[in-house]
Every structure is written in structure tokens, then in C-alpha cells.
Amino acid sequence: MIGIFDSGIGGLTVLKAIRQRLPQYQLLYLGDTARTPYGNRSSALVCQFTEQAVNFLFQQGCELVIVACNTASAEALRKLQQEWLPSHFPQRRVLGGIRPVAEAVAETTRFGRVGVIGTRGTISSGAFERELHALRPKVVVLSQACPLLVPLVEEGWQQRPETMKIIRHYLRPLKLKKIDALILGCTHYPMLLKQFQSVAGKRAAVLDSAQIVAEKLEVYLKRHPEIETKLLKGNSHRFLVTDLTDIFTQNAQRWLGQEIILEKIVLPA
Ligand code: DGL
């Protein structure tokens, strides 16, 4: 089974992209809705929450976990892969969204001027910058935290003029520096793709991180048959959350475009 972890339900954008590209695999989604959002939390707490969630998904039988949450990927993934996984689940794998997106951008940016937007945690971690520089040392990275955008998407304000105004405000410094690629480094931002495209202008390619994660996962599975052959096939996906309210269910169904049942679970500490 492939596990998909997010701080809440925004990670359904990643699940949707994975399901479209790789419909044969059974998916288990876990959204930590009791503790969402992660974006303004300390790195130590994000690491602790992420470890608990990944541990839970492995215990449910996932061979591979995708950390869809950019904040968790940026702040916890490397530590998890290097310090926790080898001693706890050496045969399993945990992958995130930062590296694949950095690879896609490093391959495609023409002028090497890359804008990155995300939560405060993602931006202050410098994770995208680190990965991009490791791949293309001369790339210029311009980062901008956009803490107002997650609540606007959760309120369904994508089409509102207020949202456009805030997007213009956040992207202005990046446009002034003439970026030619923009990384949407947050689970919620693919839901504002058109808005980002219209504000960023023709010069900048806006990259849908959810799509890239799905594409790179397909490549990864082709390269790693030892993992791929262990994955459960099927389409009775389950959606687990650590807190359940009507608004979580409404948003989950709206974003996924179908009726789903969210199941409340208790995440062992
Ligand atoms: N899932 C988070 C991310 O992609 C956004 C929501 C949050 O702050 O928890 O960074």
C-alpha cells in the first residue's frame, strides 16, 4: 500500500494526482486534522508529528509513504530518512515533495531564476533552496512565505478579488527579480494555479507540485521494482483523519471532486 501523509486535507491534491497517474495502487491517506496547520509551528514539533504519522502508516502496512505536506517534507523528511528509518523500518521508504520538484525545476528553468512560495516553515527551512543548489549551484532562488493563502483556500475564496490582491502582493518581489519559474511549495497552492499563472505572467512557468510528485513517483517505482512489487493493488482507498468536522468533509469532497468517507483515528504518540 502507498501511504500519503499531510498535516490536514490539502494533501488530497497530491493524492488526486497520484491516483490519476497511478490508478492501480491502493492508497491510504492520513491527514493530521487535529493538529493542522503545521506551517507556523516549530521545526521540532513538525518533526515529532511527522514521525508519529509515518510510523502509524507503516504499522498499517504501507511499504512506501509519500509526505505530501511541504512543511513536513521541508522540516522533517531528511532527519526521518537518515536517523529514524534505518533503525525502525529499514525495508520501507519515505519520500517527500521537495526533491522531485527541485529536480523538475532544475531541469527546466531557462534563466535559472526560481521563485519559491510556501508556508513560513517551508520557506524558513531553506529546503527548496538547498535542493536546487545541490542540483544547479548557480540557480538564483527567491523565496516568499505566503501564510494567508492556506486559510483563504480552506474558506473557498479562490475566486475572490481579495485573494488576487494578496497573491499580487506576495508575488510582486519575485516578479521584480524576474523569476522564470515559480514553485508552488504547498499542498493548497495547486488550487490557485490559474490565479498564480495570471499574476506571474508569461515569463514564469508555474509548476504544479502535486503533478510533479506523481510523475516522479512513477519514475521511482519503475526504478525500484523491489518496492513496487510489494505494493498492494486496488482502488478501495481509505481516508484517515485525526479530527473530524463537517468542514473537513466538505472541503475534502470539494477538492477531490467526489464523495468520500473520512475515518477518525487516534494517532499513538
Ligand atoms: N500542508 C501544508 C504544506 O504543504 C499546508 C498546511 C499547513 O500549514 O499545515 O505546507
PDB file of C-alpha atoms and ligand atoms in Angstrom:
ATOM      1  CA  MET A   1       0.000   0.000   0.000  1.00  0.00           C
ATOM      2  CA  ILE A   2       1.122   3.586  -0.610  1.00  0.00           C
ATOM      3  CA  GLY A   3       0.579   5.892   2.365  1.00  0.00           C
ATOM      4  CA  ILE A   4       0.069   9.597   1.788  1.00  0.00           C
ATOM      5  CA  PHE A   5       0.572  11.881   4.748  1.00  0.00           C
ATOM      6  CA  ASP A   6      -0.403  15.520   5.150  1.00  0.00           C
ATOM      7  CA  SER A   7      -0.869  17.955   8.014  1.00  0.00           C
ATOM      8  CA  GLY A   8      -4.551  18.142   7.030  1.00  0.00           C
ATOM      9  CA  ILE A   9      -6.614  17.567   3.931  1.00  0.00           C
ATOM     10  CA  GLY A  10      -4.709  19.815   1.490  1.00  0.00           C
ATOM     11  CA  GLY A  11      -2.608  16.744   0.655  1.00  0.00           C
ATOM     12  CA  LEU A  12      -5.608  15.410  -1.244  1.00  0.00           C
ATOM     13  CA  THR A  13      -4.252  17.463  -4.197  1.00  0.00           C
ATOM     14  CA  VAL A  14      -1.277  15.089  -4.166  1.00  0.00           C
ATOM     15  CA  LEU A  15      -3.453  12.011  -3.681  1.00  0.00           C
ATOM     16  CA  LYS A  16      -5.597  13.099  -6.637  1.00  0.00           C
ATOM     17  CA  ALA A  17      -2.562  13.497  -8.898  1.00  0.00           C
ATOM     18  CA  ILE A  18      -1.124  10.131  -7.788  1.00  0.00           C
ATOM     19  CA  ARG A  19      -4.458   8.397  -8.297  1.00  0.00           C
ATOM     20  CA  GLN A  20      -4.789   9.823 -11.814  1.00  0.00           C
ATOM     21  CA  ARG A  21      -1.291   8.814 -12.859  1.00  0.00           C
ATOM     22  CA  LEU A  22      -1.028   5.514 -10.984  1.00  0.00           C
ATOM     23  CA  PRO A  23      -4.616   4.243 -10.627  1.00  0.00           C
ATOM     24  CA  GLN A  24      -3.569   0.659  -9.934  1.00  0.00           C
ATOM     25  CA  TYR A  25      -2.262   1.206  -6.397  1.00  0.00           C
ATOM     26  CA  GLN A  26      -4.166   1.032  -3.152  1.00  0.00           C
ATOM     27  CA  LEU A  27      -3.788   4.315  -1.249  1.00  0.00           C
ATOM     28  CA  LEU A  28      -4.070   5.097   2.460  1.00  0.00           C
ATOM     29  CA  TYR A  29      -4.377   8.791   3.237  1.00  0.00           C
ATOM     30  CA  LEU A  30      -3.675  10.270   6.658  1.00  0.00           C
ATOM     31  CA  GLY A  31      -4.446  13.907   7.462  1.00  0.00           C
ATOM     32  CA  ASP A  32      -3.455  15.213  10.881  1.00  0.00           C
ATOM     33  CA  THR A  33      -6.518  17.481  11.061  1.00  0.00           C
ATOM     34  CA  ALA A  34      -6.376  17.618  14.873  1.00  0.00           C
ATOM     35  CA  ARG A  35      -3.074  19.495  14.685  1.00  0.00           C
ATOM     36  CA  THR A  36      -3.292  21.280  11.356  1.00  0.00           C
ATOM     37  CA  PRO A  37      -1.866  23.674  10.236  1.00  0.00           C
ATOM     38  CA  TYR A  38       1.827  22.847  10.551  1.00  0.00           C
ATOM     39  CA  GLY A  39       3.002  25.908   8.627  1.00  0.00           C
ATOM     40  CA  ASN A  40       3.690  28.195  11.590  1.00  0.00           C
ATOM     41  CA  ARG A  41       4.865  25.530  14.038  1.00  0.00           C
ATOM     42  CA  SER A  42       8.408  24.927  15.263  1.00  0.00           C
ATOM     43  CA  SER A  43      10.587  22.561  13.339  1.00  0.00           C
ATOM     44  CA  ALA A  44      10.964  20.260  16.398  1.00  0.00           C
ATOM     45  CA  LEU A  45       7.200  19.817  16.677  1.00  0.00           C
ATOM     46  CA  VAL A  46       6.745  19.235  12.929  1.00  0.00           C
ATOM     47  CA  CYS A  47       9.448  16.526  13.140  1.00  0.00           C
ATOM     48  CA  GLN A  48       7.715  14.865  16.084  1.00  0.00           C
ATOM     49  CA  PHE A  49       4.267  14.898  14.416  1.00  0.00           C
ATOM     50  CA  THR A  50       5.647  13.637  11.112  1.00  0.00           C
ATOM     51  CA  GLU A  51       7.473  10.741  12.733  1.00  0.00           C
ATOM     52  CA  GLN A  52       4.302   9.701  14.579  1.00  0.00           C
ATOM     53  CA  ALA A  53       2.263   9.828  11.370  1.00  0.00           C
ATOM     54  CA  VAL A  54       4.757   7.930   9.218  1.00  0.00           C
ATOM     55  CA  ASN A  55       5.193   5.321  11.951  1.00  0.00           C
ATOM     56  CA  PHE A  56       1.412   4.852  12.045  1.00  0.00           C
ATOM     57  CA  LEU A  57       1.175   4.432   8.265  1.00  0.00           C
ATOM     58  CA  PHE A  58       3.945   1.831   8.292  1.00  0.00           C
ATOM     59  CA  GLN A  59       2.139  -0.031  11.068  1.00  0.00           C
ATOM     60  CA  GLN A  60      -0.983  -0.075   8.879  1.00  0.00           C
ATOM     61  CA  GLY A  61       1.034  -1.951   6.256  1.00  0.00           C
ATOM     62  CA  CYS A  62       2.275   0.827   3.941  1.00  0.00           C
ATOM     63  CA  GLU A  63       5.522  -0.121   2.209  1.00  0.00           C
ATOM     64  CA  LEU A  64       6.038   3.407   0.963  1.00  0.00           C
ATOM     65  CA  VAL A  65       4.901   6.714   2.445  1.00  0.00           C
ATOM     66  CA  ILE A  66       4.699   9.949   0.490  1.00  0.00           C
ATOM     67  CA  VAL A  67       4.904  13.007   2.716  1.00  0.00           C
ATOM     68  CA  ALA A  68       2.582  15.270   0.713  1.00  0.00           C
ATOM     69  CA  CYS A  69       2.857  18.134   3.187  1.00  0.00           C
ATOM     70  CA  ASN A  70       5.613  20.500   2.066  1.00  0.00           C
ATOM     71  CA  THR A  71       6.159  21.837   5.577  1.00  0.00           C
ATOM     72  CA  ALA A  72       6.697  18.307   6.912  1.00  0.00           C
ATOM     73  CA  SER A  73       8.893  17.394   3.930  1.00  0.00           C
ATOM     74  CA  ALA A  74      10.971  20.534   4.348  1.00  0.00           C
ATOM     75  CA  GLU A  75      11.454  20.249   8.091  1.00  0.00           C
ATOM     76  CA  ALA A  76      11.319  16.564   8.926  1.00  0.00           C
ATOM     77  CA  LEU A  77      11.961  14.337   5.945  1.00  0.00           C
ATOM     78  CA  ARG A  78      15.719  14.328   5.815  1.00  0.00           C
ATOM     79  CA  LYS A  79      16.016  13.658   9.554  1.00  0.00           C
ATOM     80  CA  LEU A  80      13.445  10.879   9.288  1.00  0.00           C
ATOM     81  CA  GLN A  81      15.184   9.223   6.333  1.00  0.00           C
ATOM     82  CA  GLN A  82      18.642   9.440   7.851  1.00  0.00           C
ATOM     83  CA  GLU A  83      18.106   8.978  11.571  1.00  0.00           C
ATOM     84  CA  TRP A  84      14.826   7.149  12.128  1.00  0.00           C
ATOM     85  CA  LEU A  85      14.029   4.938   9.154  1.00  0.00           C
ATOM     86  CA  PRO A  86      17.215   2.788   9.112  1.00  0.00           C
ATOM     87  CA  SER A  87      16.715   1.670  12.735  1.00  0.00           C
ATOM     88  CA  HIS A  88      12.910   1.366  12.679  1.00  0.00           C
ATOM     89  CA  PHE A  89      11.794   0.284   9.191  1.00  0.00           C
ATOM     90  CA  PRO A  90      14.910  -0.388   7.098  1.00  0.00           C
ATOM     91  CA  GLN A  91      12.941  -2.092   4.303  1.00  0.00           C
ATOM     92  CA  ARG A  92      10.359   0.676   3.890  1.00  0.00           C
ATOM     93  CA  ARG A  93      10.645   4.009   2.122  1.00  0.00           C
ATOM     94  CA  VAL A  94       9.502   7.540   2.824  1.00  0.00           C
ATOM     95  CA  LEU A  95       9.603  10.185   0.098  1.00  0.00           C
ATOM     96  CA  GLY A  96       8.642  13.844   0.053  1.00  0.00           C
ATOM     97  CA  GLY A  97       7.770  16.654  -2.285  1.00  0.00           C
ATOM     98  CA  ILE A  98      10.817  18.902  -2.163  1.00  0.00           C
ATOM     99  CA  ARG A  99      13.424  16.868  -4.041  1.00  0.00           C
ATOM    100  CA  PRO A 100      11.213  15.835  -7.001  1.00  0.00           C
ATOM    101  CA  VAL A 101      10.015  19.391  -7.550  1.00  0.00           C
ATOM    102  CA  ALA A 102      13.558  20.778  -7.276  1.00  0.00           C
ATOM    103  CA  GLU A 103      14.676  18.204  -9.877  1.00  0.00           C
ATOM    104  CA  ALA A 104      11.890  19.171 -12.267  1.00  0.00           C
ATOM    105  CA  VAL A 105      12.727  22.865 -11.941  1.00  0.00           C
ATOM    106  CA  ALA A 106      16.479  22.386 -12.192  1.00  0.00           C
ATOM    107  CA  GLU A 107      15.877  20.510 -15.471  1.00  0.00           C
ATOM    108  CA  THR A 108      13.563  23.122 -16.973  1.00  0.00           C
ATOM    109  CA  THR A 109      14.452  26.634 -15.783  1.00  0.00           C
ATOM    110  CA  ARG A 110      15.943  28.587 -18.686  1.00  0.00           C
ATOM    111  CA  PHE A 111      17.466  31.535 -16.904  1.00  0.00           C
ATOM    112  CA  GLY A 112      17.943  29.901 -13.508  1.00  0.00           C
ATOM    113  CA  ARG A 113      15.800  32.408 -11.605  1.00  0.00           C
ATOM    114  CA  VAL A 114      13.412  30.428  -9.450  1.00  0.00           C
ATOM    115  CA  GLY A 115      10.688  31.705  -7.132  1.00  0.00           C
ATOM    116  CA  VAL A 116       9.556  29.506  -4.245  1.00  0.00           C
ATOM    117  CA  ILE A 117       6.397  30.086  -2.236  1.00  0.00           C
ATOM    118  CA  GLY A 118       5.183  28.105   0.756  1.00  0.00           C
ATOM    119  CA  THR A 119       4.317  28.276   4.434  1.00  0.00           C
ATOM    120  CA  ARG A 120       6.571  30.081   6.897  1.00  0.00           C
ATOM    121  CA  GLY A 121       8.038  26.745   7.999  1.00  0.00           C
ATOM    122  CA  THR A 122       8.841  25.610   4.460  1.00  0.00           C
ATOM    123  CA  ILE A 123      10.443  28.906   3.497  1.00  0.00           C
ATOM    124  CA  SER A 124      12.474  29.342   6.693  1.00  0.00           C
ATOM    125  CA  SER A 125      13.797  25.762   6.409  1.00  0.00           C
ATOM    126  CA  GLY A 126      15.562  26.718   3.151  1.00  0.00           C
ATOM    127  CA  ALA A 127      14.863  23.170   1.905  1.00  0.00           C
ATOM    128  CA  PHE A 128      13.966  24.063  -1.709  1.00  0.00           C
ATOM    129  CA  GLU A 129      16.983  26.331  -1.927  1.00  0.00           C
ATOM    130  CA  ARG A 130      19.304  23.589  -0.643  1.00  0.00           C
ATOM    131  CA  GLU A 131      17.995  21.003  -3.083  1.00  0.00           C
ATOM    132  CA  LEU A 132      18.067  23.409  -6.026  1.00  0.00           C
ATOM    133  CA  HIS A 133      21.623  24.481  -5.274  1.00  0.00           C
ATOM    134  CA  ALA A 134      22.731  20.866  -4.936  1.00  0.00           C
ATOM    135  CA  LEU A 135      21.369  20.220  -8.437  1.00  0.00           C
ATOM    136  CA  ARG A 136      22.257  23.547 -10.103  1.00  0.00           C
ATOM    137  CA  PRO A 137      24.640  25.595  -7.959  1.00  0.00           C
ATOM    138  CA  LYS A 138      24.205  28.799  -9.974  1.00  0.00           C
ATOM    139  CA  VAL A 139      20.434  28.971  -9.723  1.00  0.00           C
ATOM    140  CA  VAL A 140      19.128  32.145  -8.047  1.00  0.00           C
ATOM    141  CA  VAL A 141      16.348  31.275  -5.591  1.00  0.00           C
ATOM    142  CA  LEU A 142      13.871  33.895  -4.378  1.00  0.00           C
ATOM    143  CA  SER A 143      11.619  32.730  -1.583  1.00  0.00           C
ATOM    144  CA  GLN A 144       8.425  34.126  -0.183  1.00  0.00           C
ATOM    145  CA  ALA A 145       6.294  32.827   2.691  1.00  0.00           C
ATOM    146  CA  CYS A 146       2.558  33.209   1.970  1.00  0.00           C
ATOM    147  CA  PRO A 147       0.848  32.425   5.289  1.00  0.00           C
ATOM    148  CA  LEU A 148      -2.514  33.935   4.285  1.00  0.00           C
ATOM    149  CA  LEU A 149      -3.144  31.607   1.365  1.00  0.00           C
ATOM    150  CA  VAL A 150      -3.904  28.324   3.185  1.00  0.00           C
ATOM    151  CA  PRO A 151      -6.850  29.801   5.152  1.00  0.00           C
ATOM    152  CA  LEU A 152      -8.180  31.534   2.005  1.00  0.00           C
ATOM    153  CA  VAL A 153      -8.233  28.235   0.093  1.00  0.00           C
ATOM    154  CA  GLU A 154      -9.815  26.453   3.058  1.00  0.00           C
ATOM    155  CA  GLU A 155     -12.563  29.077   3.081  1.00  0.00           C
ATOM    156  CA  GLY A 156     -13.139  28.553  -0.648  1.00  0.00           C
ATOM    157  CA  TRP A 157     -12.016  32.105  -1.502  1.00  0.00           C
ATOM    158  CA  GLN A 158     -10.052  31.188  -4.643  1.00  0.00           C
ATOM    159  CA  GLN A 159     -12.125  33.420  -6.956  1.00  0.00           C
ATOM    160  CA  ARG A 160     -12.371  36.423  -4.640  1.00  0.00           C
ATOM    161  CA  PRO A 161     -10.728  39.745  -5.577  1.00  0.00           C
ATOM    162  CA  GLU A 162      -9.210  39.883  -2.065  1.00  0.00           C
ATOM    163  CA  THR A 163      -7.300  36.668  -2.819  1.00  0.00           C
ATOM    164  CA  MET A 164      -5.968  38.060  -6.113  1.00  0.00           C
ATOM    165  CA  LYS A 165      -4.816  41.170  -4.285  1.00  0.00           C
ATOM    166  CA  ILE A 166      -2.931  39.080  -1.710  1.00  0.00           C
ATOM    167  CA  ILE A 167      -1.360  36.911  -4.435  1.00  0.00           C
ATOM    168  CA  ARG A 168      -0.203  40.084  -6.248  1.00  0.00           C
ATOM    169  CA  HIS A 169       1.275  41.351  -3.004  1.00  0.00           C
ATOM    170  CA  TYR A 170       3.201  38.122  -2.378  1.00  0.00           C
ATOM    171  CA  LEU A 171       4.445  37.719  -5.943  1.00  0.00           C
ATOM    172  CA  ARG A 172       5.476  41.352  -6.501  1.00  0.00           C
ATOM    173  CA  PRO A 173       9.031  40.984  -5.086  1.00  0.00           C
ATOM    174  CA  LEU A 174       9.562  37.780  -7.098  1.00  0.00           C
ATOM    175  CA  LYS A 175       8.320  39.386 -10.318  1.00  0.00           C
ATOM    176  CA  LEU A 176      10.601  42.372  -9.769  1.00  0.00           C
ATOM    177  CA  LYS A 177      13.520  39.930  -9.638  1.00  0.00           C
ATOM    178  CA  LYS A 178      12.331  38.443 -12.937  1.00  0.00           C
ATOM    179  CA  ILE A 179      11.793  34.819 -11.949  1.00  0.00           C
ATOM    180  CA  ASP A 180      11.304  32.401 -14.835  1.00  0.00           C
ATOM    181  CA  ALA A 181       9.863  29.550 -12.745  1.00  0.00           C
ATOM    182  CA  LEU A 182       7.595  29.529  -9.719  1.00  0.00           C
ATOM    183  CA  ILE A 183       7.435  26.564  -7.335  1.00  0.00           C
ATOM    184  CA  LEU A 184       4.086  26.135  -5.596  1.00  0.00           C
ATOM    185  CA  GLY A 185       5.605  24.685  -2.428  1.00  0.00           C
ATOM    186  CA  CYS A 186       2.413  23.978  -0.502  1.00  0.00           C
ATOM    187  CA  THR A 187      -0.368  21.406  -0.797  1.00  0.00           C
ATOM    188  CA  HIS A 188      -3.047  24.099  -1.111  1.00  0.00           C
ATOM    189  CA  TYR A 189      -1.482  26.181  -3.866  1.00  0.00           C
ATOM    190  CA  PRO A 190      -2.342  23.921  -6.848  1.00  0.00           C
ATOM    191  CA  MET A 191      -5.918  25.018  -6.119  1.00  0.00           C
ATOM    192  CA  LEU A 192      -4.817  28.564  -7.019  1.00  0.00           C
ATOM    193  CA  LEU A 193      -2.814  27.535 -10.080  1.00  0.00           C
ATOM    194  CA  LYS A 194      -4.702  29.742 -12.555  1.00  0.00           C
ATOM    195  CA  GLN A 195      -4.512  32.732 -10.242  1.00  0.00           C
ATOM    196  CA  PHE A 196      -0.740  32.305  -9.823  1.00  0.00           C
ATOM    197  CA  GLN A 197      -0.322  31.913 -13.570  1.00  0.00           C
ATOM    198  CA  SER A 198      -2.223  35.102 -14.337  1.00  0.00           C
ATOM    199  CA  VAL A 199      -0.257  37.123 -11.772  1.00  0.00           C
ATOM    200  CA  ALA A 200       3.168  35.617 -12.540  1.00  0.00           C
ATOM    201  CA  GLY A 201       2.749  36.386 -16.266  1.00  0.00           C
ATOM    202  CA  LYS A 202       4.020  34.579 -19.356  1.00  0.00           C
ATOM    203  CA  ARG A 203       7.649  34.848 -18.385  1.00  0.00           C
ATOM    204  CA  ALA A 204       7.381  32.494 -15.417  1.00  0.00           C
ATOM    205  CA  ALA A 205       6.416  28.818 -15.642  1.00  0.00           C
ATOM    206  CA  VAL A 206       4.212  27.922 -12.679  1.00  0.00           C
ATOM    207  CA  LEU A 207       4.893  24.371 -11.539  1.00  0.00           C
ATOM    208  CA  ASP A 208       2.125  22.252 -10.083  1.00  0.00           C
ATOM    209  CA  SER A 209       3.964  20.388  -7.348  1.00  0.00           C
ATOM    210  CA  ALA A 210       1.239  17.745  -6.915  1.00  0.00           C
ATOM    211  CA  GLN A 211       1.576  16.682 -10.574  1.00  0.00           C
ATOM    212  CA  ILE A 212       5.357  16.590 -10.348  1.00  0.00           C
ATOM    213  CA  VAL A 213       5.295  14.413  -7.211  1.00  0.00           C
ATOM    214  CA  ALA A 214       3.022  11.940  -9.036  1.00  0.00           C
ATOM    215  CA  GLU A 215       5.233  11.908 -12.168  1.00  0.00           C
ATOM    216  CA  LYS A 216       8.396  11.367 -10.156  1.00  0.00           C
ATOM    217  CA  LEU A 217       6.745   8.634  -8.108  1.00  0.00           C
ATOM    218  CA  GLU A 218       6.006   6.757 -11.306  1.00  0.00           C
ATOM    219  CA  VAL A 219       9.669   7.020 -12.308  1.00  0.00           C
ATOM    220  CA  TYR A 220      10.768   5.953  -8.815  1.00  0.00           C
ATOM    221  CA  LEU A 221       8.589   2.831  -8.893  1.00  0.00           C
ATOM    222  CA  LYS A 222       9.983   1.830 -12.288  1.00  0.00           C
ATOM    223  CA  ARG A 223      13.490   2.136 -10.901  1.00  0.00           C
ATOM    224  CA  HIS A 224      12.698   0.268  -7.694  1.00  0.00           C
ATOM    225  CA  PRO A 225      10.910  -2.980  -8.519  1.00  0.00           C
ATOM    226  CA  GLU A 226      11.838  -4.332  -5.071  1.00  0.00           C
ATOM    227  CA  ILE A 227       9.426  -1.755  -3.588  1.00  0.00           C
ATOM    228  CA  GLU A 228       6.897  -1.737  -6.434  1.00  0.00           C
ATOM    229  CA  THR A 229       6.214  -5.479  -6.311  1.00  0.00           C
ATOM    230  CA  LYS A 230       5.311  -5.247  -2.619  1.00  0.00           C
ATOM    231  CA  LEU A 231       2.649  -2.543  -3.154  1.00  0.00           C
ATOM    232  CA  LEU A 232      -0.971  -3.591  -2.783  1.00  0.00           C
ATOM    233  CA  LYS A 233      -3.114  -3.055  -5.891  1.00  0.00           C
ATOM    234  CA  GLY A 234      -6.743  -1.932  -5.687  1.00  0.00           C
ATOM    235  CA  ASN A 235      -8.948   1.109  -5.544  1.00  0.00           C
ATOM    236  CA  SER A 236     -10.718   0.935  -2.202  1.00  0.00           C
ATOM    237  CA  HIS A 237      -8.712   3.856  -0.863  1.00  0.00           C
ATOM    238  CA  ARG A 238      -9.167   4.935   2.746  1.00  0.00           C
ATOM    239  CA  PHE A 239      -9.010   8.436   4.177  1.00  0.00           C
ATOM    240  CA  LEU A 240      -7.990   8.739   7.815  1.00  0.00           C
ATOM    241  CA  VAL A 241      -8.035  11.934   9.868  1.00  0.00           C
ATOM    242  CA  THR A 242      -7.148  12.732  13.469  1.00  0.00           C
ATOM    243  CA  ASP A 243     -10.167  15.025  13.898  1.00  0.00           C
ATOM    244  CA  LEU A 244     -13.429  15.025  12.035  1.00  0.00           C
ATOM    245  CA  THR A 245     -15.713  18.007  11.410  1.00  0.00           C
ATOM    246  CA  ASP A 246     -18.248  18.827   8.695  1.00  0.00           C
ATOM    247  CA  ILE A 247     -15.962  21.428   7.166  1.00  0.00           C
ATOM    248  CA  PHE A 248     -13.133  18.878   6.747  1.00  0.00           C
ATOM    249  CA  THR A 249     -15.548  16.534   4.987  1.00  0.00           C
ATOM    250  CA  GLN A 250     -16.963  19.308   2.779  1.00  0.00           C
ATOM    251  CA  ASN A 251     -13.508  20.548   1.760  1.00  0.00           C
ATOM    252  CA  ALA A 252     -12.201  17.025   1.183  1.00  0.00           C
ATOM    253  CA  GLN A 253     -15.116  16.234  -1.138  1.00  0.00           C
ATOM    254  CA  ARG A 254     -14.899  19.579  -2.937  1.00  0.00           C
ATOM    255  CA  TRP A 255     -11.151  19.254  -3.562  1.00  0.00           C
ATOM    256  CA  LEU A 256     -11.309  15.643  -4.616  1.00  0.00           C
ATOM    257  CA  GLY A 257     -14.494  16.134  -6.630  1.00  0.00           C
ATOM    258  CA  GLN A 258     -16.224  13.058  -5.218  1.00  0.00           C
ATOM    259  CA  GLU A 259     -17.956  11.787  -2.122  1.00  0.00           C
ATOM    260  CA  ILE A 260     -15.592  10.180   0.354  1.00  0.00           C
ATOM    261  CA  ILE A 261     -15.807   9.000   3.929  1.00  0.00           C
ATOM    262  CA  LEU A 262     -13.257  10.394   6.353  1.00  0.00           C
ATOM    263  CA  GLU A 263     -12.492   7.986   9.217  1.00  0.00           C
ATOM    264  CA  LYS A 264     -11.351   9.380  12.535  1.00  0.00           C
ATOM    265  CA  ILE A 265      -8.391   7.651  14.138  1.00  0.00           C
ATOM    266  CA  VAL A 266      -6.221   8.259  17.195  1.00  0.00           C
ATOM    267  CA  LEU A 267      -2.585   8.711  16.365  1.00  0.00           C
ATOM    268  CA  PRO A 268      -0.418   6.984  19.002  1.00  0.00           C
ATOM    269  CA  ALA A 269       2.109   9.427  20.493  1.00  0.00           C
TER     270      ALA A 269
HETATM  271  N1  DGL B   1       0.186  21.002   4.121  1.00  0.00           N
HETATM  272  C1  DGL B   1       0.904  22.228   4.389  1.00  0.00           C
HETATM  273  C2  DGL B   1       2.039  22.391   3.375  1.00  0.00           C
HETATM  274  O1  DGL B   1       2.008  21.838   2.293  1.00  0.00           O
HETATM  275  C3  DGL B   1       0.000  23.438   4.378  1.00  0.00           C
HETATM  276  C4  DGL B   1      -0.965  23.495   5.531  1.00  0.00           C
HETATM  277  C5  DGL B   1      -0.266  23.594   6.872  1.00  0.00           C
HETATM  278  O2  DGL B   1       0.314  24.649   7.183  1.00  0.00           O
HETATM  279  O3  DGL B   1      -0.278  22.604   7.588  1.00  0.00           O
HETATM  280  O4  DGL B   1       2.984  23.073   3.662  1.00  0.00           O
END
